[in-house]
């Protein structure tokens, strides 16, 4: 069984269970690129989709796969979350040195989503000083200024990089 077969089967089961047979094709009502979803505290979007784990841990650091976005869109879903480990794009000897080649892989995932009208949620699943998974972070985001400063540095770099990109 290939990854595509597994994902397609899981989507079929999930869409039938969650939406009924007819709902699977109507579940994706993503806005046109020009008309972004209007979000307020009283009207939140109802996205449906998947986690894509290519950058979930440092040891599995791979480019995101365009065919995953194709399958997700084909099956009528409109959301992906990219739970990522900051160590994937960070020089291990200098945590403020960001690896542009890896950041471009994330850019590519954002573009894959945009071109298919899939909302892409960038998630720092492991941030400097924080993670719920092993191994433990050497710093503590909640009690060490160094960790907070470093986490803010990374978050600011992403905010600057994706500023103005509707999603």
Coordinates of N, CA and C in Angstrom, one line a residue:
X1 N 0.8 -1.2 0.0 CA 0.0 0.0 0.0 C 0.9 1.2 0.0
X2 N 0.6 2.2 -0.9 CA 1.3 3.4 -0.9 C 0.8 4.5 0.0
X3 N 1.5 5.5 0.3 CA 1.0 6.6 1.1 C -0.2 7.2 0.5
X4 N -0.2 7.3 -0.8 CA -1.4 7.9 -1.5 C -2.6 7.0 -1.2
X5 N -2.5 5.7 -1.4 CA -3.6 4.8 -1.1 C -4.1 4.9 0.3
X6 N -3.2 5.0 1.3 CA -3.6 5.1 2.7 C -4.3 6.4 2.9
X7 N -3.8 7.5 2.4 CA -4.5 8.8 2.6 C -5.8 8.8 1.9
X8 N -5.9 8.3 0.7 CA -7.2 8.3 0.0 C -8.2 7.4 0.7
X9 N -7.8 6.3 1.2 CA -8.7 5.4 2.0 C -9.2 6.1 3.3
X10 N -8.3 6.7 4.0 CA -8.6 7.4 5.2 C -9.6 8.6 5.0
X11 N -9.3 9.3 3.9 CA -10.2 10.4 3.6 C -11.6 9.9 3.2
X12 N -11.7 8.8 2.5 CA -13.0 8.3 2.1 C -13.8 7.9 3.3
X13 N -13.1 7.2 4.2 CA -13.8 6.8 5.5 C -14.2 8.0 6.3
X14 N -13.3 8.9 6.5 CA -13.6 10.1 7.3 C -14.7 11.0 6.7
X15 N -14.6 11.2 5.4 CA -15.6 12.0 4.7 C -17.0 11.4 4.8
X16 N -17.1 10.1 4.6 CA -18.4 9.4 4.6 C -18.9 9.5 6.0
X17 N -18.1 9.2 7.0 CA -18.5 9.3 8.4 C -18.9 10.7 8.9
X18 N -18.1 11.6 8.5 CA -18.4 13.0 9.0 C -19.4 13.8 8.2
X19 N -19.5 13.6 6.9 CA -20.4 14.4 6.1 C -21.5 13.6 5.4
X20 N -21.4 12.3 5.4 CA -22.3 11.6 4.5 C -21.8 11.5 3.1
X21 N -22.3 10.7 2.3 CA -21.7 10.5 1.0 C -21.8 11.8 0.2
X22 N -22.9 12.5 0.2 CA -23.1 13.7 -0.6 C -22.2 14.8 0.0
X23 N -22.0 14.9 1.3 CA -21.3 16.0 1.9 C -19.8 16.0 1.6
X24 N -19.3 14.9 1.2 CA -17.8 14.8 1.0 C -17.4 15.8 -0.1
X25 N -18.3 16.0 -1.2 CA -17.9 16.9 -2.2 C -18.3 18.3 -1.9
X26 N -19.2 18.5 -1.0 CA -19.6 19.9 -0.7 C -18.9 20.5 0.5
X27 N -18.0 19.7 1.1 CA -17.4 20.1 2.3 C -16.4 21.2 2.1
X28 N -15.8 21.3 0.9 CA -14.8 22.3 0.5 C -15.5 23.5 -0.1
X29 N -15.7 24.5 0.7 CA -16.2 25.7 0.2 C -15.3 26.8 0.4
X30 N -14.0 26.6 0.0 CA -13.0 27.6 0.3 C -13.3 28.9 -0.5
X31 N -12.9 30.0 0.0 CA -13.2 31.3 -0.8 C -12.2 31.4 -1.9
X32 N -12.6 32.2 -2.9 CA -11.7 32.6 -3.9 C -10.5 33.3 -3.3
X33 N -9.4 33.3 -4.0 CA -8.2 34.0 -3.5 C -8.4 35.4 -3.1
X34 N -9.2 36.1 -3.9 CA -9.5 37.5 -3.7 C -10.4 37.8 -2.5
X35 N -11.3 36.8 -2.3 CA -12.3 37.0 -1.2 C -12.0 36.1 -0.1
X36 N -11.0 36.5 0.7 CA -10.6 35.7 1.9 C -11.8 35.5 2.8
X37 N -11.8 34.4 3.6 CA -12.8 34.1 4.6 C -12.8 35.3 5.6
X38 N -14.0 35.8 5.8 CA -14.1 36.8 6.9 C -14.3 36.1 8.2
X39 N -13.4 36.3 9.1 CA -13.3 35.6 10.3 C -13.6 36.6 11.5
X40 N -14.5 36.3 12.4 CA -14.7 37.1 13.6 C -14.9 36.2 14.7
X41 N -15.0 36.7 15.9 CA -15.2 35.8 17.1 C -16.5 35.1 17.0
X42 N -17.5 35.7 16.3 CA -18.8 35.0 16.2 C -18.9 34.2 14.9
X43 N -18.0 34.3 14.0 CA -18.1 33.5 12.8 C -16.7 32.9 12.4
X44 N -16.4 31.8 12.9 CA -15.1 31.1 12.7 C -15.3 30.2 11.5
X45 N -14.2 30.0 10.7 CA -14.3 29.1 9.5 C -14.4 27.6 10.0
X46 N -15.0 26.8 9.2 CA -15.1 25.4 9.6 C -14.2 24.6 8.6
X47 N -13.0 24.6 8.9 CA -12.0 23.9 8.1 C -12.0 22.4 8.4
X48 N -11.6 21.6 7.4 CA -11.5 20.2 7.6 C -10.2 19.7 6.8
X49 N -9.4 19.0 7.5 CA -8.2 18.5 6.8 C -7.3 17.7 7.6
X50 N -6.0 17.9 7.4 CA -5.0 16.9 7.9 C -3.7 17.6 8.4
X51 N -3.0 16.9 9.2 CA -1.6 17.3 9.6 C -0.7 16.7 8.5
X52 N 0.3 17.5 8.1 CA 1.3 16.9 7.2 C 2.6 17.0 8.0
X53 N 3.3 15.8 8.1 CA 4.3 15.7 9.2 C 5.7 15.7 8.6
X54 N 6.0 16.2 7.5 CA 7.3 16.2 6.9 C 8.4 16.9 7.8
X55 N 8.0 17.9 8.6 CA 8.9 18.6 9.4 C 8.5 18.5 10.9
X56 N 7.8 17.4 11.3 CA 7.3 17.2 12.6 C 8.5 17.0 13.6
X57 N 9.5 16.3 13.1 CA 10.7 16.1 13.9 C 11.9 16.3 13.1
X58 N 13.0 16.6 13.7 CA 14.3 16.9 13.0 C 14.7 15.7 12.1
X59 N 14.5 14.5 12.7 CA 15.0 13.3 11.9 C 14.1 12.9 10.7
X60 N 12.9 13.6 10.6 CA 12.1 13.3 9.5 C 11.9 14.5 8.5
X61 N 12.8 15.4 8.6 CA 12.8 16.7 7.9 C 12.9 16.4 6.4
X62 N 11.8 16.5 5.7 CA 11.7 16.3 4.3 C 10.8 17.4 3.7
X63 N 11.0 17.7 2.4 CA 10.1 18.6 1.7 C 8.6 18.1 1.8
X64 N 7.7 19.0 1.8 CA 6.3 18.7 1.8 C 6.0 18.1 0.4
X65 N 5.0 17.2 0.3 CA 4.8 16.5 -1.0 C 3.5 17.1 -1.7
X66 N 3.7 17.6 -2.9 CA 2.7 18.2 -3.6 C 1.5 17.3 -3.8
X67 N 1.8 16.0 -4.0 CA 0.7 15.0 -4.2 C -0.2 14.9 -3.0
X68 N 0.3 15.2 -1.8 CA -0.6 15.2 -0.6 C -1.6 16.3 -0.7
X69 N -1.2 17.5 -1.2 CA -2.1 18.6 -1.4 C -3.1 18.2 -2.5
X70 N -2.7 17.6 -3.6 CA -3.6 17.1 -4.6 C -4.7 16.2 -4.1
X71 N -4.3 15.3 -3.3 CA -5.3 14.3 -2.7 C -6.2 15.0 -1.8
X72 N -5.7 15.9 -0.9 CA -6.5 16.6 0.0 C -7.6 17.4 -0.7
X73 N -7.1 18.1 -1.7 CA -8.1 19.0 -2.5 C -9.1 18.1 -3.3
X74 N -8.6 17.0 -3.9 CA -9.4 16.1 -4.7 C -10.6 15.6 -3.9
X75 N -10.3 15.3 -2.6 CA -11.3 14.7 -1.7 C -12.1 15.8 -1.0
X76 N -12.0 17.0 -1.4 CA -12.9 18.1 -0.9 C -12.5 18.7 0.5
X77 N -11.3 18.5 0.9 CA -10.8 19.1 2.2 C -10.2 20.4 1.9
X78 N -10.1 21.3 2.9 CA -9.7 22.7 2.7 C -8.7 23.1 3.7
X79 N -8.0 22.2 4.4 CA -7.1 22.6 5.5 C -5.9 21.7 5.7
X80 N -4.8 22.2 5.9 CA -3.6 21.4 6.4 C -2.9 22.2 7.5
X81 N -2.5 21.4 8.5 CA -1.7 22.0 9.5 C -0.3 21.4 9.4
X82 N 0.7 22.3 9.5 CA 2.1 21.8 9.4 C 2.7 21.9 10.8
X83 N 2.6 20.9 11.6 CA 3.2 20.9 12.9 C 4.7 20.7 12.7
X84 N 5.5 21.7 13.0 CA 6.9 21.7 12.7 C 7.8 21.8 13.9
X85 N 9.0 21.4 13.7 CA 10.1 21.4 14.7 C 11.1 22.5 14.2
X86 N 11.3 23.5 15.0 CA 12.2 24.6 14.6 C 13.6 24.2 14.3
X87 N 14.0 23.0 14.8 CA 15.3 22.5 14.6 C 15.5 22.2 13.1
X88 N 14.4 22.0 12.4 CA 14.5 21.6 11.0 C 15.1 22.8 10.2
X89 N 14.8 24.0 10.5 CA 15.3 25.2 9.8 C 16.3 26.0 10.5
X90 N 16.9 25.4 11.6 CA 17.9 26.1 12.4 C 19.2 25.5 12.4
X91 N 20.2 26.3 12.3 CA 21.6 25.8 12.4 C 21.8 25.3 13.9
X92 N 22.2 24.0 14.1 CA 22.4 23.6 15.5 C 23.4 24.3 16.3
X93 N 24.3 25.0 15.6 CA 25.4 25.7 16.3 C 25.0 27.2 16.5
X94 N 24.0 27.6 15.8 CA 23.6 29.0 15.9 C 22.1 29.1 15.7
X95 N 21.3 29.1 16.8 CA 19.8 29.0 16.7 C 19.2 30.2 16.0
X96 N 19.9 31.3 15.8 CA 19.4 32.4 15.1 C 19.8 32.4 13.6
X97 N 20.5 31.4 13.2 CA 20.9 31.2 11.8 C 19.8 30.3 11.2
X98 N 19.0 30.8 10.3 CA 17.9 30.0 9.7 C 18.3 29.5 8.3
X99 N 18.0 28.3 8.0 CA 18.4 27.6 6.8 C 17.4 28.0 5.7
X100 N 17.8 28.8 4.8 CA 16.9 29.3 3.7 C 16.3 28.2 2.9
X101 N 17.1 27.2 2.6 CA 16.6 26.1 1.8 C 15.4 25.4 2.4
X102 N 15.5 25.2 3.7 CA 14.4 24.6 4.4 C 13.2 25.5 4.5
X103 N 13.4 26.8 4.7 CA 12.3 27.7 4.7 C 11.6 27.8 3.3
X104 N 12.4 27.6 2.3 CA 11.8 27.6 0.9 C 10.9 26.4 0.8
X105 N 11.2 25.3 1.4 CA 10.3 24.1 1.4 C 9.0 24.4 2.1
X106 N 9.0 25.2 3.1 CA 7.8 25.6 3.8 C 7.0 26.6 2.9
X107 N 7.8 27.5 2.3 CA 7.1 28.4 1.3 C 6.4 27.6 0.2
X108 N 7.0 26.6 -0.2 CA 6.4 25.7 -1.3 C 5.1 25.1 -0.8
X109 N 5.1 24.6 0.5 CA 3.9 24.1 1.0 C 2.8 25.1 1.1
X110 N 3.1 26.3 1.5 CA 2.1 27.4 1.5 C 1.6 27.6 0.1
X111 N 2.5 27.6 -0.9 CA 2.0 27.8 -2.3 C 1.2 26.7 -2.8
X112 N 1.6 25.4 -2.4 CA 0.7 24.3 -2.8 C -0.7 24.5 -2.2
X113 N -0.8 24.9 -1.0 CA -2.1 25.1 -0.4 C -2.9 26.3 -1.1
X114 N -2.2 27.4 -1.3 CA -2.9 28.5 -2.0 C -3.4 28.1 -3.4
X115 N -2.6 27.4 -4.1 CA -3.0 27.1 -5.5 C -4.2 26.1 -5.5
X116 N -4.5 25.5 -4.4 CA -5.6 24.5 -4.3 C -6.7 25.0 -3.4
X117 N -6.6 26.2 -3.0 CA -7.5 26.8 -2.0 C -7.6 26.0 -0.7
X118 N -6.5 25.6 -0.2 CA -6.4 24.9 1.0 C -5.7 25.8 2.0
X119 N -6.3 26.0 3.2 CA -5.8 26.9 4.2 C -4.6 26.1 4.8
X120 N -3.5 26.8 5.0 CA -2.3 26.2 5.5 C -2.0 26.9 6.9
X121 N -2.0 26.1 7.9 CA -1.7 26.5 9.3 C -0.3 26.1 9.7
X122 N 0.5 27.2 9.8 CA 1.9 26.9 10.2 C 1.9 26.8 11.8
X123 N 2.4 25.7 12.2 CA 2.4 25.4 13.7 C 3.8 25.1 14.2
X124 N 4.3 25.9 15.1 CA 5.5 25.6 15.8 C 5.2 24.5 16.9
X125 N 5.2 23.2 16.4 CA 5.0 22.2 17.4 C 6.1 22.0 18.4
X126 N 7.3 22.3 17.9 CA 8.5 22.4 18.8 C 9.0 23.8 18.5
X127 N 9.0 24.6 19.5 CA 9.6 26.0 19.4 C 10.7 26.0 20.4
X128 N 11.6 27.0 20.2 CA 12.7 27.2 21.2 C 12.2 27.2 22.6
X129 N 12.5 26.3 23.4 CA 12.1 26.3 24.8 C 10.8 25.6 25.1
X130 N 10.1 25.0 24.1 CA 8.8 24.4 24.3 C 8.6 23.2 23.4
X131 N 8.1 22.1 23.9 CA 7.6 21.0 23.2 C 7.1 20.0 24.2
X132 N 6.0 19.3 23.8 CA 5.4 18.3 24.7 C 6.0 16.9 24.4
X133 N 6.7 16.8 23.3 CA 7.3 15.5 22.9 C 8.8 15.4 23.3
X134 N 9.3 14.2 23.6 CA 10.7 14.1 23.8 C 11.5 14.3 22.5
X135 N 12.7 14.7 22.6 CA 13.5 15.0 23.7 C 13.1 16.4 24.3
X136 N 13.4 16.6 25.6 CA 13.1 17.9 26.2 C 14.0 19.0 25.6
X137 N 13.5 20.1 25.6 CA 14.2 21.3 25.1 C 15.3 21.7 26.2
X138 N 16.4 22.2 25.7 CA 17.4 22.6 26.7 C 17.1 23.8 27.5
X139 N 16.2 24.6 26.9 CA 15.7 25.9 27.6 C 14.2 25.7 27.9
X140 N 13.7 26.6 28.8 CA 12.3 26.6 29.1 C 11.7 27.9 28.8
X141 N 10.7 27.9 27.8 CA 10.1 29.1 27.3 C 9.4 29.8 28.5
X142 N 8.9 29.2 29.5 CA 8.1 29.8 30.5 C 8.9 30.4 31.6
X143 N 10.2 30.1 31.7 CA 10.9 30.6 32.8 C 12.3 31.2 32.5
X144 N 12.7 31.1 31.2 CA 14.0 31.6 30.8 C 13.9 32.6 29.7
X145 N 14.4 33.8 30.0 CA 14.3 34.9 29.0 C 15.0 34.5 27.7
X146 N 16.1 33.8 27.7 CA 16.8 33.4 26.5 C 15.9 32.6 25.6
X147 N 15.1 31.7 26.2 CA 14.2 30.9 25.4 C 13.1 31.7 24.8
X148 N 12.5 32.7 25.6 CA 11.5 33.6 25.1 C 12.0 34.4 23.9
X149 N 13.2 35.0 24.1 CA 13.8 35.8 23.1 C 14.0 35.0 21.8
X150 N 14.5 33.8 21.9 CA 14.7 33.0 20.7 C 13.4 32.6 20.0
X151 N 12.5 32.2 20.8 CA 11.2 31.9 20.3 C 10.5 33.0 19.5
X152 N 10.6 34.2 20.1 CA 10.1 35.4 19.5 C 10.9 35.7 18.2
X153 N 12.2 35.5 18.2 CA 13.0 35.7 17.0 C 12.5 34.8 15.8
X154 N 12.2 33.5 16.1 CA 11.7 32.6 15.1 C 10.3 33.0 14.6
X155 N 9.5 33.3 15.6 CA 8.1 33.6 15.2 C 8.1 34.9 14.4
X156 N 8.9 35.9 14.8 CA 9.0 37.1 14.0 C 9.5 36.9 12.6
X157 N 10.4 36.0 12.4 CA 10.9 35.7 11.1 C 9.8 35.1 10.2
X158 N 9.0 34.2 10.8 CA 7.9 33.6 10.0 C 6.8 34.7 9.8
X159 N 6.5 35.5 10.7 CA 5.5 36.6 10.5 C 5.9 37.5 9.4
X160 N 7.2 37.9 9.4 CA 7.7 38.8 8.3 C 7.6 38.0 7.0
X161 N 8.0 36.8 7.0 CA 8.1 36.0 5.7 C 6.7 35.9 5.1
X162 N 5.7 35.7 5.9 CA 4.3 35.4 5.4 C 3.4 36.5 5.5
X163 N 3.9 37.7 5.9 CA 3.0 38.9 6.0 C 2.4 39.2 4.7
X164 N 1.1 39.4 4.7 CA 0.4 39.8 3.5 C -0.1 38.6 2.6
X165 N 0.3 37.4 3.0 CA -0.2 36.3 2.2 C -1.5 35.8 2.8
X166 N -2.6 36.0 2.0 CA -3.9 35.6 2.5 C -3.9 34.1 2.6
X167 N -4.5 33.6 3.7 CA -4.6 32.2 3.9 C -5.6 31.8 4.9

